[in-house]
Amino acid sequence: MWPYVAISALVVVLAATVTIVLATRDSGSSALPATSTSVASTPVSSTTKPPATTPSTTSGTTPAPLIPGYQVVVPAGVNAAWDIPADWKIDPSASSFGTGTDQVPLAGLAQEGVDYCPNFVRTNMFLSIAQQPDPSAAATDIGARMARIGWSPLTSTRAGNPEPFDSSDHTLHGVFVETSGTFTPPDPHCASTYSVYTFAVAGGSTGALVLTIAADTGVDRAVNRDFARRLLATFRLF
């Protein structure tokens, strides 16, 4: 499990991992999906609300969006980028979700639907690293931890089978996993279901890069599987 990592330390590890992936991304070899495991439950929500948002988290020249009209997230110090809708807010100050052994360090947090329900955030998207070098294990692990961190009390959690997944420019070959379930919301007008969509790319012995979307579902403007995959596919390194 990830210990607490400050954002500055995370950027160093991300940069090292990105370098390794850059060196191997055009090899053409797709990661082989492993059998998924069901994930046990109990825990908080894209209900979790990190610090206030600000308009930008980019460093240097921002690449053009792959989806017309969208904005691009480029975490400071990391040569990685992905697209998000123009109305999502980017928070460069956020460094992690959760506490203890379930804590997930992050970079490039973007959010949609802050306070759509009292103290709820409808959707969070961010880049992290899993210690597991295997993309299937990494995607499943981050999905499980975000479920426990984000939605409490959980009533069900299920990790889907890892699926081969490529970036839209076909330079990154990895694995997609959807972890979904139900929870008891604090307000009956809020979501009671969720999904964590993860795209993991092997990064050698340093672990795997994992681009994640953690979303309340079953409510207006919720991110569904198809839209999540469209956003995750814009992940690129440069």
Coordinates of C-alpha atoms in Angstrom, one line a residue:
M1 CA 0.0 0.0 0.0
W2 CA 1.1 3.6 -0.6
P3 CA 2.4 5.4 2.4
Y4 CA 1.8 9.2 2.6
V5 CA 3.7 10.9 -0.2
A6 CA 3.8 14.7 -0.5
I7 CA 3.1 16.1 -3.9
S8 CA 6.7 17.1 -4.5
A9 CA 7.9 13.5 -3.9
L10 CA 5.1 12.2 -6.0
V11 CA 6.1 14.4 -8.9
V12 CA 9.7 12.9 -8.7
V13 CA 8.4 9.4 -8.8
L14 CA 5.9 10.2 -11.6
A15 CA 8.6 11.8 -13.6
A16 CA 10.8 8.7 -13.3
T17 CA 7.9 6.4 -14.2
V18 CA 7.0 8.6 -17.2
T19 CA 10.5 8.4 -18.4
I20 CA 10.4 4.6 -18.3
V21 CA 7.0 4.5 -20.1
L22 CA 8.3 6.9 -22.7
A23 CA 11.2 4.6 -23.5
T24 CA 8.9 1.5 -23.9
R25 CA 5.5 2.9 -25.0
D26 CA 6.0 2.2 -28.7
S27 CA 7.0 -1.4 -28.3
G28 CA 3.5 -2.5 -29.4
S29 CA 3.2 -5.1 -26.6
S30 CA -0.2 -4.8 -24.9
A31 CA -0.4 -5.7 -21.2
L32 CA -2.0 -9.1 -20.6
P33 CA -5.1 -8.7 -18.3
A34 CA -5.0 -10.9 -15.2
T35 CA -8.1 -12.3 -13.4
S36 CA -9.7 -9.6 -11.3
T37 CA -10.4 -10.1 -7.6
S38 CA -13.6 -9.0 -5.8
V39 CA -12.8 -6.2 -3.4
A40 CA -14.0 -6.1 0.2
S41 CA -15.8 -3.0 1.4
T42 CA -16.2 -0.4 4.1
P43 CA -15.6 3.4 4.0
V44 CA -16.0 7.9 2.6
S45 CA -17.1 9.7 -1.4
S46 CA -16.3 11.4 -4.6
T47 CA -18.2 12.7 -1.6
T48 CA -14.7 13.5 -0.4
K49 CA -14.0 17.2 -1.0
P50 CA -10.3 18.3 -1.2
P51 CA -9.2 21.9 -1.1
A52 CA -10.7 24.7 -3.1
T53 CA -10.2 24.6 -6.9
T54 CA -8.2 27.0 -9.1
P55 CA -8.2 27.5 -12.8
S56 CA -4.9 25.8 -13.8
T57 CA -2.3 23.2 -12.9
T58 CA -0.1 23.3 -16.0
S59 CA 3.6 23.8 -16.4
G60 CA 5.3 25.0 -19.6
T61 CA 3.5 24.7 -22.9
T62 CA 0.1 23.1 -22.7
P63 CA -0.6 20.7 -25.5
A64 CA -3.7 21.1 -27.7
P65 CA -6.7 19.0 -26.6
L66 CA -7.5 15.8 -28.5
I67 CA -11.2 16.4 -28.0
P68 CA -12.2 19.8 -29.6
G69 CA -13.4 22.3 -27.1
Y70 CA -11.9 20.5 -24.1
Q71 CA -9.1 21.7 -21.8
V72 CA -5.9 19.8 -21.0
V73 CA -4.5 18.8 -17.6
V74 CA -0.7 18.8 -17.4
P75 CA 0.5 18.2 -13.8
A76 CA 3.4 20.4 -12.9
G77 CA 6.8 18.7 -13.4
V78 CA 5.3 15.7 -15.3
N79 CA 5.3 15.2 -19.0
A80 CA 1.9 13.7 -19.1
A81 CA -1.5 15.1 -20.2
W82 CA -5.1 14.3 -20.6
D83 CA -8.3 16.0 -21.7
I84 CA -11.3 17.1 -19.5
P85 CA -14.5 19.0 -20.3
A86 CA -14.1 22.8 -20.4
D87 CA -16.3 23.3 -17.3
W88 CA -14.3 21.0 -15.0
K89 CA -12.2 22.7 -12.3
I90 CA -8.5 21.9 -11.8
D91 CA -7.0 21.9 -8.4
P92 CA -3.1 21.9 -8.3
S93 CA -3.0 22.1 -4.5
A94 CA -4.6 18.6 -3.9
S95 CA -1.9 16.0 -3.1
S96 CA -3.9 12.9 -1.9
F97 CA -7.1 11.3 -1.0
G98 CA -7.7 9.3 2.2
T99 CA -5.5 8.4 5.1
G100 CA -3.4 5.6 6.4
T101 CA -2.7 2.5 4.3
D102 CA -5.5 3.4 1.9
Q103 CA -4.1 6.9 1.1
V104 CA -3.8 7.6 -2.7
P105 CA -1.3 10.3 -3.6
L106 CA -2.3 12.2 -6.7
A107 CA -1.4 14.8 -9.2
G108 CA -3.5 16.9 -11.6
L109 CA -6.8 16.6 -9.8
A110 CA -9.8 17.9 -11.8
Q111 CA -13.3 18.0 -10.4
E112 CA -16.9 18.4 -11.7
G113 CA -20.0 18.9 -9.6
V114 CA -18.5 20.3 -6.4
D115 CA -21.4 20.5 -3.9
Y116 CA -23.9 19.2 -6.5
C117 CA -25.2 17.6 -3.3
P118 CA -24.2 18.9 0.2
N119 CA -20.4 18.2 0.6
F120 CA -20.4 15.9 -2.4
V121 CA -18.2 16.1 -5.5
R122 CA -19.8 14.3 -8.4
T123 CA -16.6 13.4 -10.3
N124 CA -12.8 13.4 -9.5
M125 CA -10.1 12.7 -12.1
F126 CA -6.4 12.5 -11.3
L127 CA -3.1 10.7 -12.0
S128 CA -1.4 8.5 -9.5
I129 CA 1.1 5.6 -9.2
A130 CA 0.4 2.1 -7.8
Q131 CA 3.3 0.2 -6.4
Q132 CA 2.4 -2.9 -8.4
P133 CA 4.2 -3.0 -11.8
D134 CA 1.5 -5.1 -13.3
P135 CA -1.2 -2.9 -14.8
S136 CA -4.1 -5.2 -14.0
A137 CA -3.1 -5.3 -10.3
A138 CA -2.5 -1.6 -10.2
A139 CA -5.8 -0.6 -11.8
T140 CA -7.7 -3.0 -9.5
D141 CA -5.8 -1.7 -6.4
I142 CA -6.4 2.0 -7.0
G143 CA -10.1 1.2 -7.8
A144 CA -10.5 -0.7 -4.5
R145 CA -8.8 2.0 -2.4
M146 CA -10.8 4.8 -4.0
A147 CA -14.0 2.9 -3.3
R148 CA -13.0 2.6 0.4
I149 CA -11.9 6.2 0.6
G150 CA -14.7 7.8 -1.3
W151 CA -18.0 6.2 -0.4
S152 CA -19.1 5.3 3.1
P153 CA -20.7 3.3 4.3
L154 CA -20.2 0.9 1.4
T155 CA -22.9 -1.7 0.8
S156 CA -21.3 -3.4 -2.2
T157 CA -18.1 -3.3 -4.2
R158 CA -17.1 -5.2 -7.3
A159 CA -14.0 -5.0 -9.5
G160 CA -14.7 -5.8 -13.2
N161 CA -12.4 -7.9 -15.3
P162 CA -9.3 -6.0 -16.5
E163 CA -9.6 -5.3 -20.2
P164 CA -6.8 -4.4 -22.7
F165 CA -7.0 -0.6 -23.3
D166 CA -5.0 1.7 -25.5
S167 CA -4.7 5.5 -25.6
S168 CA -6.4 7.1 -28.6
D169 CA -3.1 7.8 -30.2
H170 CA -2.1 4.1 -29.8
T171 CA 1.2 4.9 -28.0
L172 CA 0.1 3.7 -24.6
H173 CA -1.0 0.1 -24.0
G174 CA -2.5 -0.8 -20.7
V175 CA -5.5 -2.0 -18.9
F176 CA -8.9 -0.6 -18.1
V177 CA -10.8 -1.7 -14.9
E178 CA -14.2 -0.5 -13.6
T179 CA -14.8 -0.9 -9.9
S180 CA -18.4 -0.2 -9.0
G181 CA -20.9 -0.6 -6.2
T182 CA -23.4 1.0 -3.8
F183 CA -23.3 3.0 -0.6
T184 CA -25.6 4.7 1.8
P185 CA -25.6 8.5 1.1
P186 CA -26.0 11.0 3.8
D187 CA -28.8 12.7 1.8
P188 CA -31.5 10.8 0.0
H189 CA -31.2 13.2 -3.0
C190 CA -27.6 12.3 -3.5
A191 CA -26.1 9.4 -5.5
S192 CA -26.2 5.9 -4.0
T193 CA -24.0 4.2 -6.6
Y194 CA -20.5 4.9 -7.8
S195 CA -17.8 3.8 -10.3
V196 CA -14.1 4.1 -10.3
Y197 CA -12.7 3.9 -13.8
T198 CA -8.9 3.2 -14.0
F199 CA -6.4 3.1 -16.9
A200 CA -3.1 1.7 -15.8
V201 CA 0.1 1.6 -17.8
A202 CA 3.2 -0.3 -16.8
G203 CA 6.1 1.8 -15.6
G204 CA 8.8 -0.8 -15.0
S205 CA 10.0 -1.5 -11.5
T206 CA 8.8 1.9 -10.2
G207 CA 5.2 0.7 -10.5
A208 CA 2.4 1.7 -12.8
L209 CA 0.9 5.0 -13.9
V210 CA -2.8 5.0 -13.2
L211 CA -5.2 7.6 -14.6
T212 CA -8.4 7.5 -12.5
I213 CA -12.0 8.8 -12.7
A214 CA -13.9 8.4 -9.4
A215 CA -17.6 9.2 -10.0
D216 CA -21.0 9.2 -8.3
T217 CA -23.4 7.5 -10.8
G218 CA -27.1 7.3 -11.3
V219 CA -27.5 11.1 -11.1
D220 CA -27.7 13.9 -13.6
R221 CA -24.5 14.5 -15.5
A222 CA -22.8 11.4 -14.0
V223 CA -19.8 10.0 -15.9
N224 CA -20.8 6.7 -17.5
R225 CA -18.4 4.0 -18.7
D226 CA -18.3 5.1 -22.3
F227 CA -17.5 8.7 -21.5
A228 CA -14.9 7.7 -18.9
R229 CA -13.2 5.5 -21.5
R230 CA -13.2 8.4 -23.9
L231 CA -11.5 10.7 -21.4
L232 CA -9.0 8.1 -20.2
A233 CA -8.0 7.4 -23.9
T234 CA -6.7 11.0 -24.2
F235 CA -3.9 10.1 -21.7
R236 CA -0.5 10.8 -23.4
L237 CA 3.1 11.4 -22.5
F238 CA 5.5 13.9 -24.2

